[in-house]
Amino acid sequence: MGDVAKDLVAGTVGGAANLIVGHPFDTIKVKLQSQPTPAPGQLPKYAGAVDAVKQTIAAEGPRGLYKGMGAPLATVAAFNALLFTVRGQMEALLRSHPAQPLTVNQQVVAGAGAGVAVSFLACPTELIKCRLQAQSALAEAAAASGVALPKGPIDVAKHVVREAGMKGLFKGLVPTMGREVPGNAVMFGVYEGTKQYLAGGQDTSNLGRGSLILSGGLAGAVFWLSVYPTDVVKSVIQVDDYKKPRYSGSVDAFKKILAADGVKGLYKGFGPAMARSVPANAATFLAYEITRSALG
């Protein structure tokens, strides 16, 4: 099996592990990010992450925490296979000879290149996911217009295409790239840097699973620390109405979030995102490394 095929398979397994572990956290993150700013004197829909979990389970049952999972589940293989495959090919281009380990700086470049590639797949996938996750926030607007809310990923996609054409599926592409490119650059750089630190050198082939879990968890945490406000902007744009949008673009969304909620508005849902990032990314990298090693 060639290196590309190995990265495809290992990336698929890693992505599945990430989704299973992390999706409930992601659901709460999007609910908090997309809830409207309350009128003066009124309380927000969710008091915080724990309250969002309680309200979601009360209204929809535990399955509500996995709402919107169909869209990323349908594309998780392609997304993570693409991420790790492009990263692998970038690594091959950066090496002066096949057996040479990459430096941390080279891993940063490889991660940025992978981020560009996956942005075009992540944008429509996350738009569908976010609109399903945020349906409770969209319900009032839908009821006022007499339009029934979409029932699942395919229904959401059809609704979006009817509203805005195929280009509507790529709403939020700019902030998606603003998240994926620097985020993956930092994530892969931190992952490799942590592995090399734990291994005491560039040869990390003998690291145990505990070291891989630690490296992957730390890398995931740094990803979200570095790009979280961009993710908030992406989420509000992607759940925005197509016919009567509140935001004209990323800069406008950024300004309006700051004006309405201050800097803290750019960190709505930060707790669930960070709680998700460590176990989900640890699972991703561990599953990837184990699978890649098993494939030879």
Tab-separated table of C-alpha atoms in Angstrom:
chain	number	residue	atom	x	y	z
A	1	MET	CA	0.000	0.000	0.000
A	2	GLY	CA	1.413	3.403	-1.010
A	3	ASP	CA	1.868	6.331	1.370
A	4	VAL	CA	-1.141	8.200	-0.037
A	5	ALA	CA	-3.416	5.191	0.505
A	6	LYS	CA	-2.064	4.690	4.027
A	7	ASP	CA	-2.735	8.328	4.899
A	8	LEU	CA	-6.234	8.032	3.438
A	9	VAL	CA	-7.068	5.015	5.571
A	10	ALA	CA	-5.404	6.282	8.755
A	11	GLY	CA	-6.953	9.728	8.336
A	12	THR	CA	-10.396	8.175	7.962
A	13	VAL	CA	-10.008	6.171	11.174
A	14	GLY	CA	-8.685	9.218	13.018
A	15	GLY	CA	-11.587	11.346	11.841
A	16	ALA	CA	-14.155	8.790	12.963
A	17	ALA	CA	-12.564	8.719	16.419
A	18	ASN	CA	-12.660	12.522	16.588
A	19	LEU	CA	-16.330	12.675	15.646
A	20	ILE	CA	-17.512	10.019	18.095
A	21	VAL	CA	-15.672	11.593	21.014
A	22	GLY	CA	-16.172	15.255	20.191
A	23	HIS	CA	-19.569	15.837	18.557
A	24	PRO	CA	-21.663	16.410	21.719
A	25	PHE	CA	-19.208	19.111	22.831
A	26	ASP	CA	-19.403	20.663	19.368
A	27	THR	CA	-23.197	20.757	19.486
A	28	ILE	CA	-23.159	22.746	22.719
A	29	LYS	CA	-20.457	25.059	21.353
A	30	VAL	CA	-22.562	25.942	18.291
A	31	LYS	CA	-25.725	26.430	20.370
A	32	LEU	CA	-23.898	28.914	22.601
A	33	GLN	CA	-22.223	30.664	19.669
A	34	SER	CA	-25.420	31.113	17.683
A	35	GLN	CA	-27.871	32.122	20.409
A	36	PRO	CA	-29.091	35.692	19.826
A	37	THR	CA	-28.108	38.539	22.122
A	38	PRO	CA	-30.968	38.957	24.654
A	39	ALA	CA	-32.949	42.182	24.812
A	40	PRO	CA	-32.083	44.547	27.682
A	41	GLY	CA	-33.327	43.101	30.968
A	42	GLN	CA	-33.798	39.613	29.559
A	43	LEU	CA	-31.692	36.524	30.164
A	44	PRO	CA	-29.972	34.616	27.324
A	45	LYS	CA	-31.537	31.362	26.173
A	46	TYR	CA	-28.669	29.394	27.718
A	47	ALA	CA	-27.003	30.426	30.967
A	48	GLY	CA	-23.892	28.454	30.030
A	49	ALA	CA	-22.613	25.139	28.753
A	50	VAL	CA	-24.179	23.015	31.493
A	51	ASP	CA	-27.540	24.741	31.048
A	52	ALA	CA	-27.335	24.187	27.268
A	53	VAL	CA	-26.731	20.471	27.872
A	54	LYS	CA	-29.688	20.255	30.280
A	55	GLN	CA	-32.063	22.118	27.941
A	56	THR	CA	-30.963	20.058	24.934
A	57	ILE	CA	-31.500	16.735	26.716
A	58	ALA	CA	-34.817	17.907	28.188
A	59	ALA	CA	-36.132	18.996	24.787
A	60	GLU	CA	-34.603	16.399	22.492
A	61	GLY	CA	-33.176	13.634	24.670
A	62	PRO	CA	-29.529	12.522	24.573
A	63	ARG	CA	-29.818	12.169	20.797
A	64	GLY	CA	-30.026	15.953	20.639
A	65	LEU	CA	-26.335	16.142	21.527
A	66	TYR	CA	-25.591	14.257	18.311
A	67	LYS	CA	-27.854	16.397	16.138
A	68	GLY	CA	-26.170	17.404	12.907
A	69	MET	CA	-23.779	14.464	13.090
A	70	GLY	CA	-25.038	13.087	9.788
A	71	ALA	CA	-23.306	15.791	7.722
A	72	PRO	CA	-19.825	15.404	9.233
A	73	LEU	CA	-20.273	11.617	9.479
A	74	ALA	CA	-20.986	11.474	5.756
A	75	THR	CA	-17.826	13.422	4.981
A	76	VAL	CA	-15.548	12.602	7.913
A	77	ALA	CA	-13.682	10.062	5.821
A	78	ALA	CA	-13.068	12.542	3.027
A	79	PHE	CA	-12.214	15.444	5.360
A	80	ASN	CA	-9.644	13.702	7.526
A	81	ALA	CA	-8.306	11.597	4.689
A	82	LEU	CA	-7.738	14.824	2.761
A	83	LEU	CA	-6.204	16.586	5.772
A	84	PHE	CA	-3.671	13.874	6.549
A	85	THR	CA	-3.000	13.024	2.901
A	86	VAL	CA	-2.239	16.620	1.903
A	87	ARG	CA	-0.141	16.998	5.022
A	88	GLY	CA	1.734	13.805	4.070
A	89	GLN	CA	2.352	15.048	0.538
A	90	MET	CA	3.506	18.421	1.877
A	91	GLU	CA	5.928	16.559	4.140
A	92	ALA	CA	7.285	14.642	1.137
A	93	LEU	CA	7.854	17.903	-0.750
A	94	LEU	CA	9.635	19.499	2.203
A	95	ARG	CA	12.035	16.594	2.814
A	96	SER	CA	15.468	16.658	1.162
A	97	HIS	CA	15.492	12.830	1.258
A	98	PRO	CA	12.756	10.253	2.086
A	99	ALA	CA	13.949	9.200	5.542
A	100	GLN	CA	14.556	12.717	6.873
A	101	PRO	CA	12.329	13.755	9.816
A	102	LEU	CA	10.719	17.165	9.418
A	103	THR	CA	11.493	20.089	11.690
A	104	VAL	CA	8.719	21.754	13.666
A	105	ASN	CA	8.764	24.722	11.271
A	106	GLN	CA	8.318	22.377	8.312
A	107	GLN	CA	5.361	20.736	10.066
A	108	VAL	CA	3.817	24.197	10.455
A	109	VAL	CA	4.089	24.735	6.694
A	110	ALA	CA	2.672	21.260	5.980
A	111	GLY	CA	-0.243	21.926	8.331
A	112	ALA	CA	-1.024	25.262	6.675
A	113	GLY	CA	-1.078	23.615	3.250
A	114	ALA	CA	-3.432	20.926	4.517
A	115	GLY	CA	-5.644	23.650	6.014
A	116	VAL	CA	-6.104	25.314	2.629
A	117	ALA	CA	-7.204	22.053	1.043
A	118	VAL	CA	-9.696	21.013	3.720
A	119	SER	CA	-11.359	24.442	3.929
A	120	PHE	CA	-13.287	23.805	0.713
A	121	LEU	CA	-14.708	20.583	2.130
A	122	ALA	CA	-15.168	21.858	5.681
A	123	CYS	CA	-17.228	24.912	4.718
A	124	PRO	CA	-20.354	23.243	3.244
A	125	THR	CA	-20.152	20.385	5.726
A	126	GLU	CA	-20.013	22.709	8.728
A	127	LEU	CA	-22.686	25.000	7.320
A	128	ILE	CA	-25.117	22.070	7.252
A	129	LYS	CA	-23.993	20.871	10.680
A	130	CYS	CA	-24.244	24.322	12.272
A	131	ARG	CA	-27.699	25.015	10.864
A	132	LEU	CA	-28.955	21.703	12.264
A	133	GLN	CA	-27.299	22.269	15.646
A	134	ALA	CA	-28.661	25.799	15.922
A	135	GLN	CA	-32.242	24.974	14.909
A	136	SER	CA	-33.631	26.062	18.262
A	137	ALA	CA	-32.267	29.555	17.611
A	138	LEU	CA	-33.678	29.536	14.082
A	139	ALA	CA	-37.101	28.178	15.045
A	140	GLU	CA	-38.668	31.574	15.820
A	141	ALA	CA	-37.651	33.061	12.484
A	142	ALA	CA	-38.845	29.985	10.641
A	143	ALA	CA	-42.220	30.048	12.401
A	144	ALA	CA	-42.700	33.735	11.582
A	145	SER	CA	-42.082	33.077	7.897
A	146	GLY	CA	-44.261	29.971	7.870
A	147	VAL	CA	-41.382	27.788	6.699
A	148	ALA	CA	-40.841	24.397	8.300
A	149	LEU	CA	-37.367	23.690	9.617
A	150	PRO	CA	-35.321	21.153	7.633
A	151	LYS	CA	-35.355	17.629	9.085
A	152	GLY	CA	-31.822	16.439	8.319
A	153	PRO	CA	-28.568	17.119	6.456
A	154	ILE	CA	-29.944	16.472	2.955
A	155	ASP	CA	-33.022	18.580	3.684
A	156	VAL	CA	-30.807	21.422	4.931
A	157	ALA	CA	-28.653	21.235	1.806
A	158	LYS	CA	-31.738	21.332	-0.450
A	159	HIS	CA	-33.145	24.271	1.511
A	160	VAL	CA	-29.882	26.211	1.210
A	161	VAL	CA	-29.616	25.557	-2.538
A	162	ARG	CA	-33.216	26.725	-3.035
A	163	GLU	CA	-32.503	29.873	-1.035
A	164	ALA	CA	-29.104	30.832	-2.421
A	165	GLY	CA	-27.999	28.372	-5.091
A	166	MET	CA	-24.919	26.160	-4.836
A	167	LYS	CA	-22.807	29.098	-3.700
A	168	GLY	CA	-24.969	29.228	-0.572
A	169	LEU	CA	-23.274	26.051	0.649
A	170	PHE	CA	-19.987	27.977	0.743
A	171	LYS	CA	-21.238	30.779	2.932
A	172	GLY	CA	-18.533	31.424	5.522
A	173	LEU	CA	-15.654	30.151	3.356
A	174	VAL	CA	-13.411	33.094	4.253
A	175	PRO	CA	-13.606	32.588	8.046
A	176	THR	CA	-13.403	28.818	7.497
A	177	MET	CA	-10.050	29.332	5.792
A	178	GLY	CA	-9.132	31.845	8.481
A	179	ARG	CA	-9.610	29.038	10.986
A	180	GLU	CA	-8.257	26.022	9.118
A	181	VAL	CA	-5.030	27.465	7.689
A	182	PRO	CA	-3.472	28.988	10.834
A	183	GLY	CA	-5.192	26.462	13.088
A	184	ASN	CA	-3.754	23.428	11.331
A	185	ALA	CA	-0.362	25.108	10.990
A	186	VAL	CA	-0.209	25.575	14.755
A	187	MET	CA	-1.781	22.198	15.542
A	188	PHE	CA	0.652	20.094	13.516
A	189	GLY	CA	3.580	22.218	14.658
A	190	VAL	CA	2.678	21.764	18.330
A	191	TYR	CA	1.977	18.065	17.802
A	192	GLU	CA	5.373	17.436	16.258
A	193	GLY	CA	7.158	19.744	18.690
A	194	THR	CA	5.640	17.983	21.698
A	195	LYS	CA	6.496	14.553	20.305
A	196	GLN	CA	10.096	15.578	19.680
A	197	TYR	CA	10.352	17.059	23.176
A	198	LEU	CA	9.023	13.850	24.752
A	199	ALA	CA	11.262	11.703	22.562
A	200	GLY	CA	14.345	13.823	23.231
A	201	GLY	CA	15.022	14.291	19.530
A	202	GLN	CA	13.560	14.131	16.021
A	203	ASP	CA	13.081	10.355	16.065
A	204	THR	CA	9.608	9.896	17.587
A	205	SER	CA	8.935	6.373	16.290
A	206	ASN	CA	9.275	4.750	19.708
A	207	LEU	CA	6.863	6.985	21.623
A	208	GLY	CA	4.145	5.161	23.582
A	209	ARG	CA	0.416	5.751	23.370
A	210	GLY	CA	0.421	7.988	26.438
A	211	SER	CA	2.861	10.365	24.755
A	212	LEU	CA	0.788	10.381	21.562
A	213	ILE	CA	-2.388	11.128	23.548
A	214	LEU	CA	-0.653	13.988	25.374
A	215	SER	CA	0.765	15.412	22.136
A	216	GLY	CA	-2.552	15.162	20.293
A	217	GLY	CA	-4.572	16.633	23.152
A	218	LEU	CA	-2.213	19.582	23.535
A	219	ALA	CA	-2.191	20.177	19.783
A	220	GLY	CA	-5.990	20.272	19.701
A	221	ALA	CA	-6.167	22.696	22.617
A	222	VAL	CA	-3.713	25.060	20.939
A	223	PHE	CA	-5.722	24.879	17.695
A	224	TRP	CA	-8.798	26.324	19.396
A	225	LEU	CA	-6.867	28.795	21.527
A	226	SER	CA	-5.378	30.288	18.379
A	227	VAL	CA	-8.474	30.557	16.171
A	228	TYR	CA	-11.576	30.521	18.369
A	229	PRO	CA	-12.894	34.040	17.579
A	230	THR	CA	-12.676	33.195	13.877
A	231	ASP	CA	-14.776	30.088	14.511
A	232	VAL	CA	-17.440	32.192	16.245
A	233	VAL	CA	-17.595	34.527	13.238
A	234	LYS	CA	-17.874	31.502	10.934
A	235	SER	CA	-20.721	29.987	12.945
A	236	VAL	CA	-22.869	33.140	13.116
A	237	ILE	CA	-22.434	33.731	9.388
A	238	GLN	CA	-23.350	30.146	8.526
A	239	VAL	CA	-26.567	30.161	10.580
A	240	ASP	CA	-27.528	33.642	9.345
A	241	ASP	CA	-30.638	34.081	7.190
A	242	TYR	CA	-29.994	34.155	3.443
A	243	LYS	CA	-32.788	36.542	2.447
A	244	LYS	CA	-32.490	38.976	5.340
A	245	PRO	CA	-28.960	38.515	6.673
A	246	ARG	CA	-27.831	40.244	9.845
A	247	TYR	CA	-24.225	40.265	8.650
A	248	SER	CA	-22.799	41.464	5.330
A	249	GLY	CA	-19.552	39.539	5.802
A	250	SER	CA	-16.853	38.434	8.220
A	251	VAL	CA	-15.681	41.928	9.184
A	252	ASP	CA	-19.259	43.106	9.727
A	253	ALA	CA	-20.020	40.050	11.880
A	254	PHE	CA	-16.867	40.642	13.913
A	255	LYS	CA	-17.793	44.296	14.528
A	256	LYS	CA	-21.406	43.525	15.441
A	257	ILE	CA	-20.425	40.762	17.863
A	258	LEU	CA	-17.990	43.154	19.578
A	259	ALA	CA	-20.593	45.932	19.680
A	260	ALA	CA	-23.287	43.680	21.138
A	261	ASP	CA	-21.321	41.535	23.586
A	262	GLY	CA	-17.782	42.876	23.767
A	263	VAL	CA	-14.739	40.643	23.539
A	264	LYS	CA	-16.529	37.903	25.500
A	265	GLY	CA	-18.928	37.573	22.557
A	266	LEU	CA	-16.036	36.229	20.498
A	267	TYR	CA	-15.601	33.441	23.033
A	268	LYS	CA	-19.167	32.133	23.300
A	269	GLY	CA	-19.006	28.371	23.669
A	270	PHE	CA	-15.269	28.466	24.421
A	271	GLY	CA	-15.623	26.111	27.399
A	272	PRO	CA	-17.226	23.255	25.429
A	273	ALA	CA	-14.776	23.785	22.570
A	274	MET	CA	-11.793	23.424	24.874
A	275	ALA	CA	-13.387	20.517	26.744
A	276	ARG	CA	-13.863	18.820	23.375
A	277	SER	CA	-10.511	19.664	21.853
A	278	VAL	CA	-8.288	17.661	24.188
A	279	PRO	CA	-10.029	14.237	24.122
A	280	ALA	CA	-11.228	14.541	20.514
A	281	ASN	CA	-7.848	15.462	19.056
A	282	ALA	CA	-6.030	13.013	21.300
A	283	ALA	CA	-8.334	10.321	19.874
A	284	THR	CA	-7.723	11.553	16.316
A	285	PHE	CA	-3.945	11.498	16.460
A	286	LEU	CA	-3.783	8.255	18.440
A	287	ALA	CA	-6.102	6.477	16.001
A	288	TYR	CA	-4.169	7.896	13.050
A	289	GLU	CA	-0.757	6.888	14.405
A	290	ILE	CA	-1.871	3.373	15.388
A	291	THR	CA	-3.539	2.782	12.029
A	292	ARG	CA	-0.637	4.254	10.052
A	293	SER	CA	1.832	2.103	11.968
A	294	ALA	CA	-0.282	-1.038	11.456
A	295	LEU	CA	-0.306	-0.400	7.703
A	296	GLY	CA	3.493	-0.396	7.645
